[in-house]
Amino acid sequence: MDDNWDSKLLRDTYLEVDLDRLKMNVDAIRRHIGEHVDLCAVIKANGYGMGAVDIAPTLIENGATFLAVANLLEAMELRKRDSNWPVWVMGHTPDRYLETAIDNDITLTIFTTAQAEKIQEIAYEKGKIHKIQIKVDTGFNRLGFKTSKEDIEAISSIFKHANIEVVGVFSHLALASYEEDIKQLELLLDIKNRLEKVDINKTVKYHICDSISGISYPDFRLDMVRIGAALFGAKSYRYPEFPIETIAKFKTRISHLKTIEPGEGVSYDYKWRTKKKALIATLPFGYADGYPRNMTSQGEVVIGGQKCPIIGVICMDQCMVDVTELKNVHVGQEVLIFGPEGVSIDELSQKSGTNKNEILSRLMQRVPRVYMKGGSIDHIRNDLL
Ligand SMILES: *Cc1c(COP(=O)(O)O)cnc(C)c1O
């Protein structure tokens, strides 16, 4: 890394994001879903920690037709970066923010007639036609119109607003079992049939799939799939062989080395004590970077191609590893905290009792993101500078 890049990092702990690998994942997903199914790239929670605005260009260039986020704030971050990106909020947008969304051409998710009427009013005043997607609750019980006759009539009525363009009608699967997922799909298909009379132009996209269902249930894909986790290489036990790979490596460098004597303890409460003379490396990352604190006494990192155990309690900003077995270890040496050639995100999430998305989405702002393309650094994002 040259001086120029160093001045953008200002610390040794960073997340390396491989944009070429991201492109390969997108290609693999698009080949798999086929050309008649749109790919909506889900990049909520700062793109699952990968940096939403930094990965969005790769996603758009490689055929994503929507960038989906959870809320308007996330949408505005993307809009600030590019006035043309097709940005969609999948969650609820409170009424008081509707005007901002309309001014900025952010596609909204709507599931009440009252909110549709508000959008119609605002869009009419501004002389705009605003895009929305209608959410239907087929069983998840999170957001959406239910599926009664009255609900379907309510949905139909939204199509009649002159200043609203319904571009999607969608639902979300609980993935409890294939049988129950099928029931949800059938409810959405039933609604699709009933909306034929109002969806005259047949431009509405119907969709219900996330990564797991989009990859493993061919019959569920309909017009579009909403893929998040798989973009970043998260594999499910349902598709262990699917050709995607993790795009992120969490890295740091050794900040200090010391030899300790038998009986000495390390870190808070001396929860770990050495029985023999040991070489201990201090690493400048901790739980406030997003690394799970409960990896204390079970975590491992890779140094010089070898796994080394994290010893003692993980601190807020630092932790210690036993490197006694390593040869030629030195301060400044690169450490792989997680990544494909070391501890996988899967292993880390299982050991710490969570899922892969939580590990990635909790990587903090103070961890700079380094974007790799064609084998060299494309750019660095450092939210603190
Ligand atoms: C997060 C989310 C997705 C993407 O889920 P993945 O499992 O990460 O692919 C799709 N749809 C909705 C509504 C979501 O909230």
PDB file of N, CA, C and O and ligand atoms in Angstrom, residues 40-44 48 68-70 88 90-91 135 140 142 170-173 175 207-214 225-232 234 239 357, ligand 1:
ATOM      1  N   CYS A  40     -32.895  -7.940  -8.261  1.00  0.00           N
ATOM      2  CA  CYS A  40     -32.904  -6.782  -7.369  1.00  0.00           C
ATOM      3  C   CYS A  40     -31.797  -7.025  -6.344  1.00  0.00           C
ATOM      4  O   CYS A  40     -31.814  -8.034  -5.638  1.00  0.00           O
ATOM      5  N   ALA A  41     -30.825  -6.121  -6.298  1.00  0.00           N
ATOM      6  CA  ALA A  41     -29.704  -6.283  -5.355  1.00  0.00           C
ATOM      7  C   ALA A  41     -30.084  -5.639  -4.025  1.00  0.00           C
ATOM      8  O   ALA A  41     -30.375  -4.451  -3.958  1.00  0.00           O
ATOM      9  N   VAL A  42     -30.098  -6.445  -2.976  1.00  0.00           N
ATOM     10  CA  VAL A  42     -30.466  -5.934  -1.648  1.00  0.00           C
ATOM     11  C   VAL A  42     -29.195  -5.476  -0.932  1.00  0.00           C
ATOM     12  O   VAL A  42     -28.300  -6.289  -0.651  1.00  0.00           O
ATOM     13  N   ILE A  43     -29.111  -4.171  -0.697  1.00  0.00           N
ATOM     14  CA  ILE A  43     -27.896  -3.623  -0.076  1.00  0.00           C
ATOM     15  C   ILE A  43     -28.233  -2.776   1.162  1.00  0.00           C
ATOM     16  O   ILE A  43     -27.639  -1.741   1.407  1.00  0.00           O
ATOM     17  N   LYS A  44     -29.221  -3.260   1.905  1.00  0.00           N
ATOM     18  CA  LYS A  44     -29.553  -2.612   3.188  1.00  0.00           C
ATOM     19  C   LYS A  44     -28.382  -2.791   4.158  1.00  0.00           C
ATOM     20  O   LYS A  44     -27.462  -3.583   3.895  1.00  0.00           O
ATOM     21  N   TYR A  48     -24.842  -4.963   3.747  1.00  0.00           N
ATOM     22  CA  TYR A  48     -24.409  -6.048   4.632  1.00  0.00           C
ATOM     23  C   TYR A  48     -22.963  -5.799   5.088  1.00  0.00           C
ATOM     24  O   TYR A  48     -22.144  -6.728   5.170  1.00  0.00           O
ATOM     25  N   ALA A  68     -32.149  -2.298  -3.445  1.00  0.00           N
ATOM     26  CA  ALA A  68     -33.141  -2.279  -2.371  1.00  0.00           C
ATOM     27  C   ALA A  68     -32.474  -2.048  -1.021  1.00  0.00           C
ATOM     28  O   ALA A  68     -31.418  -2.623  -0.726  1.00  0.00           O
ATOM     29  N   VAL A  69     -33.100  -1.172  -0.231  1.00  0.00           N
ATOM     30  CA  VAL A  69     -32.601  -0.901   1.113  1.00  0.00           C
ATOM     31  C   VAL A  69     -33.771  -0.993   2.093  1.00  0.00           C
ATOM     32  O   VAL A  69     -34.924  -1.154   1.687  1.00  0.00           O
ATOM     33  N   ALA A  70     -33.474  -0.850   3.384  1.00  0.00           N
ATOM     34  CA  ALA A  70     -34.508  -1.055   4.397  1.00  0.00           C
ATOM     35  C   ALA A  70     -35.311   0.205   4.674  1.00  0.00           C
ATOM     36  O   ALA A  70     -36.497   0.121   5.000  1.00  0.00           O
ATOM     37  N   TRP A  88     -34.970   1.551  -4.079  1.00  0.00           N
ATOM     38  CA  TRP A  88     -36.265   1.129  -3.537  1.00  0.00           C
ATOM     39  C   TRP A  88     -36.143   0.845  -2.034  1.00  0.00           C
ATOM     40  O   TRP A  88     -35.243   0.129  -1.605  1.00  0.00           O
ATOM     41  N   MET A  90     -37.633  -1.089   0.982  1.00  0.00           N
ATOM     42  CA  MET A  90     -38.499  -2.262   1.192  1.00  0.00           C
ATOM     43  C   MET A  90     -39.325  -2.161   2.465  1.00  0.00           C
ATOM     44  O   MET A  90     -40.302  -2.869   2.628  1.00  0.00           O
ATOM     45  N   GLY A  91     -38.891  -1.307   3.400  1.00  0.00           N
ATOM     46  CA  GLY A  91     -39.598  -1.186   4.675  1.00  0.00           C
ATOM     47  C   GLY A  91     -40.645  -0.085   4.639  1.00  0.00           C
ATOM     48  O   GLY A  91     -40.986   0.458   3.579  1.00  0.00           O
ATOM     49  N   LYS A 135     -46.757  -4.184  -0.847  1.00  0.00           N
ATOM     50  CA  LYS A 135     -46.363  -5.367  -0.073  1.00  0.00           C
ATOM     51  C   LYS A 135     -47.578  -6.145   0.380  1.00  0.00           C
ATOM     52  O   LYS A 135     -48.551  -5.580   0.897  1.00  0.00           O
ATOM     53  N   PHE A 140     -45.792 -14.138   6.740  1.00  0.00           N
ATOM     54  CA  PHE A 140     -44.638 -13.769   7.579  1.00  0.00           C
ATOM     55  C   PHE A 140     -45.078 -12.937   8.791  1.00  0.00           C
ATOM     56  O   PHE A 140     -44.437 -12.937   9.838  1.00  0.00           O
ATOM     57  N   ARG A 142     -45.123  -9.573   9.110  1.00  0.00           N
ATOM     58  CA  ARG A 142     -44.247  -8.446   9.394  1.00  0.00           C
ATOM     59  C   ARG A 142     -44.894  -7.193   8.825  1.00  0.00           C
ATOM     60  O   ARG A 142     -45.432  -6.384   9.567  1.00  0.00           O
ATOM     61  N   PHE A 170     -45.298  -7.603  -4.066  1.00  0.00           N
ATOM     62  CA  PHE A 170     -44.350  -8.607  -3.567  1.00  0.00           C
ATOM     63  C   PHE A 170     -44.700  -9.085  -2.169  1.00  0.00           C
ATOM     64  O   PHE A 170     -45.482  -8.474  -1.443  1.00  0.00           O
ATOM     65  N   SER A 171     -44.087 -10.208  -1.821  1.00  0.00           N
ATOM     66  CA  SER A 171     -44.245 -10.771  -0.490  1.00  0.00           C
ATOM     67  C   SER A 171     -42.902 -11.352  -0.056  1.00  0.00           C
ATOM     68  O   SER A 171     -41.921 -11.292  -0.807  1.00  0.00           O
ATOM     69  N   HIS A 172     -42.849 -11.863   1.154  1.00  0.00           N
ATOM     70  CA  HIS A 172     -41.580 -12.382   1.685  1.00  0.00           C
ATOM     71  C   HIS A 172     -41.828 -13.735   2.338  1.00  0.00           C
ATOM     72  O   HIS A 172     -42.797 -13.898   3.081  1.00  0.00           O
ATOM     73  N   LEU A 173     -40.951 -14.684   2.056  1.00  0.00           N
ATOM     74  CA  LEU A 173     -41.132 -16.041   2.564  1.00  0.00           C
ATOM     75  C   LEU A 173     -40.561 -16.203   3.973  1.00  0.00           C
ATOM     76  O   LEU A 173     -39.516 -15.636   4.295  1.00  0.00           O
ATOM     77  N   LEU A 175     -39.646 -19.215   4.980  1.00  0.00           N
ATOM     78  CA  LEU A 175     -38.688 -20.314   4.821  1.00  0.00           C
ATOM     79  C   LEU A 175     -38.766 -21.329   5.962  1.00  0.00           C
ATOM     80  O   LEU A 175     -37.761 -21.933   6.339  1.00  0.00           O
ATOM     81  N   HIS A 207     -42.932 -10.656  -7.083  1.00  0.00           N
ATOM     82  CA  HIS A 207     -41.740 -11.320  -6.550  1.00  0.00           C
ATOM     83  C   HIS A 207     -41.899 -11.699  -5.087  1.00  0.00           C
ATOM     84  O   HIS A 207     -42.604 -11.034  -4.325  1.00  0.00           O
ATOM     85  N   ILE A 208     -41.185 -12.773  -4.707  1.00  0.00           N
ATOM     86  CA  ILE A 208     -41.299 -13.303  -3.334  1.00  0.00           C
ATOM     87  C   ILE A 208     -39.972 -13.880  -2.827  1.00  0.00           C
ATOM     88  O   ILE A 208     -39.847 -14.206  -1.653  1.00  0.00           O
ATOM     89  N   CYS A 209     -38.950 -13.968  -3.693  1.00  0.00           N
ATOM     90  CA  CYS A 209     -37.723 -14.683  -3.322  1.00  0.00           C
ATOM     91  C   CYS A 209     -36.622 -13.802  -2.748  1.00  0.00           C
ATOM     92  O   CYS A 209     -36.342 -12.729  -3.278  1.00  0.00           O
ATOM     93  N   ASP A 210     -35.939 -14.311  -1.732  1.00  0.00           N
ATOM     94  CA  ASP A 210     -34.670 -13.773  -1.261  1.00  0.00           C
ATOM     95  C   ASP A 210     -33.557 -14.699  -1.779  1.00  0.00           C
ATOM     96  O   ASP A 210     -33.798 -15.496  -2.695  1.00  0.00           O
ATOM     97  N   SER A 211     -32.377 -14.645  -1.181  1.00  0.00           N
ATOM     98  CA  SER A 211     -31.274 -15.478  -1.689  1.00  0.00           C
ATOM     99  C   SER A 211     -31.600 -16.965  -1.648  1.00  0.00           C
ATOM    100  O   SER A 211     -31.462 -17.673  -2.649  1.00  0.00           O
ATOM    101  N   ILE A 212     -32.011 -17.433  -0.477  1.00  0.00           N
ATOM    102  CA  ILE A 212     -32.196 -18.874  -0.302  1.00  0.00           C
ATOM    103  C   ILE A 212     -33.251 -19.412  -1.271  1.00  0.00           C
ATOM    104  O   ILE A 212     -33.008 -20.361  -2.019  1.00  0.00           O
ATOM    105  N   SER A 213     -34.414 -18.754  -1.299  1.00  0.00           N
ATOM    106  CA  SER A 213     -35.479 -19.246  -2.169  1.00  0.00           C
ATOM    107  C   SER A 213     -35.165 -18.947  -3.634  1.00  0.00           C
ATOM    108  O   SER A 213     -35.452 -19.770  -4.510  1.00  0.00           O
ATOM    109  N   GLY A 214     -34.547 -17.806  -3.913  1.00  0.00           N
ATOM    110  CA  GLY A 214     -34.239 -17.439  -5.295  1.00  0.00           C
ATOM    111  C   GLY A 214     -33.275 -18.425  -5.932  1.00  0.00           C
ATOM    112  O   GLY A 214     -33.367 -18.739  -7.120  1.00  0.00           O
ATOM    113  N   VAL A 225     -36.071 -11.538  -8.388  1.00  0.00           N
ATOM    114  CA  VAL A 225     -35.639 -12.060  -7.083  1.00  0.00           C
ATOM    115  C   VAL A 225     -34.891 -10.955  -6.355  1.00  0.00           C
ATOM    116  O   VAL A 225     -34.244 -10.116  -6.979  1.00  0.00           O
ATOM    117  N   ARG A 226     -34.992 -10.942  -5.048  1.00  0.00           N
ATOM    118  CA  ARG A 226     -34.328  -9.925  -4.221  1.00  0.00           C
ATOM    119  C   ARG A 226     -33.179 -10.598  -3.490  1.00  0.00           C
ATOM    120  O   ARG A 226     -33.378 -11.315  -2.507  1.00  0.00           O
ATOM    121  N   ILE A 227     -31.977 -10.374  -3.986  1.00  0.00           N
ATOM    122  CA  ILE A 227     -30.837 -11.123  -3.469  1.00  0.00           C
ATOM    123  C   ILE A 227     -29.925 -10.211  -2.650  1.00  0.00           C
ATOM    124  O   ILE A 227     -29.438  -9.191  -3.141  1.00  0.00           O
ATOM    125  N   GLY A 228     -29.693 -10.606  -1.410  1.00  0.00           N
ATOM    126  CA  GLY A 228     -28.736  -9.900  -0.560  1.00  0.00           C
ATOM    127  C   GLY A 228     -27.552 -10.796  -0.269  1.00  0.00           C
ATOM    128  O   GLY A 228     -26.534 -10.789  -0.972  1.00  0.00           O
ATOM    129  N   ALA A 229     -27.684 -11.612   0.766  1.00  0.00           N
ATOM    130  CA  ALA A 229     -26.587 -12.439   1.284  1.00  0.00           C
ATOM    131  C   ALA A 229     -25.756 -13.141   0.196  1.00  0.00           C
ATOM    132  O   ALA A 229     -24.518 -13.150   0.280  1.00  0.00           O
ATOM    133  N   ALA A 230     -26.417 -13.699  -0.817  1.00  0.00           N
ATOM    134  CA  ALA A 230     -25.674 -14.464  -1.828  1.00  0.00           C
ATOM    135  C   ALA A 230     -24.746 -13.581  -2.651  1.00  0.00           C
ATOM    136  O   ALA A 230     -23.719 -14.046  -3.153  1.00  0.00           O
ATOM    137  N   LEU A 231     -25.091 -12.307  -2.812  1.00  0.00           N
ATOM    138  CA  LEU A 231     -24.202 -11.401  -3.563  1.00  0.00           C
ATOM    139  C   LEU A 231     -22.820 -11.379  -2.930  1.00  0.00           C
ATOM    140  O   LEU A 231     -21.800 -11.257  -3.602  1.00  0.00           O
ATOM    141  N   PHE A 232     -22.836 -11.456  -1.595  1.00  0.00           N
ATOM    142  CA  PHE A 232     -21.590 -11.299  -0.849  1.00  0.00           C
ATOM    143  C   PHE A 232     -20.915 -12.631  -0.580  1.00  0.00           C
ATOM    144  O   PHE A 232     -19.895 -12.696   0.094  1.00  0.00           O
ATOM    145  N   ALA A 234     -22.423 -15.511   0.745  1.00  0.00           N
ATOM    146  CA  ALA A 234     -22.915 -16.357   1.828  1.00  0.00           C
ATOM    147  C   ALA A 234     -23.624 -17.570   1.241  1.00  0.00           C
ATOM    148  O   ALA A 234     -24.612 -17.429   0.530  1.00  0.00           O
ATOM    149  N   TYR A 239     -27.566 -24.818  -0.649  1.00  0.00           N
ATOM    150  CA  TYR A 239     -26.828 -24.793  -1.920  1.00  0.00           C
ATOM    151  C   TYR A 239     -25.322 -24.678  -1.667  1.00  0.00           C
ATOM    152  O   TYR A 239     -24.672 -23.715  -2.057  1.00  0.00           O
ATOM    153  N   ASN A 357     -25.051 -12.868   8.192  1.00  0.00           N
ATOM    154  CA  ASN A 357     -25.443 -11.470   7.952  1.00  0.00           C
ATOM    155  C   ASN A 357     -25.163 -10.591   9.165  1.00  0.00           C
ATOM    156  O   ASN A 357     -24.797  -9.425   9.028  1.00  0.00           O
TER     157      ASN A 357
HETATM  158  C1  LIG B   1     -33.191  -8.504   3.437  1.00  0.00           C
HETATM  159  C2  LIG B   1     -34.283  -8.842   2.508  1.00  0.00           C
HETATM  160  C3  LIG B   1     -34.038  -9.610   1.355  1.00  0.00           C
HETATM  161  C4  LIG B   1     -32.696 -10.230   1.053  1.00  0.00           C
HETATM  162  O1  LIG B   1     -32.475 -11.338   1.884  1.00  0.00           O
HETATM  163  P1  LIG B   1     -31.180 -12.271   1.699  1.00  0.00           P
HETATM  164  O2  LIG B   1     -31.496 -13.483   2.485  1.00  0.00           O
HETATM  165  O3  LIG B   1     -30.030 -11.514   2.260  1.00  0.00           O
HETATM  166  O4  LIG B   1     -31.025 -12.515   0.255  1.00  0.00           O
HETATM  167  C5  LIG B   1     -35.095  -9.806   0.482  1.00  0.00           C
HETATM  168  N1  LIG B   1     -36.317  -9.286   0.716  1.00  0.00           N
HETATM  169  C6  LIG B   1     -36.587  -8.546   1.812  1.00  0.00           C
HETATM  170  C7  LIG B   1     -37.953  -7.991   1.992  1.00  0.00           C
HETATM  171  C8  LIG B   1     -35.586  -8.307   2.747  1.00  0.00           C
HETATM  172  O5  LIG B   1     -35.863  -7.595   3.834  1.00  0.00           O
END
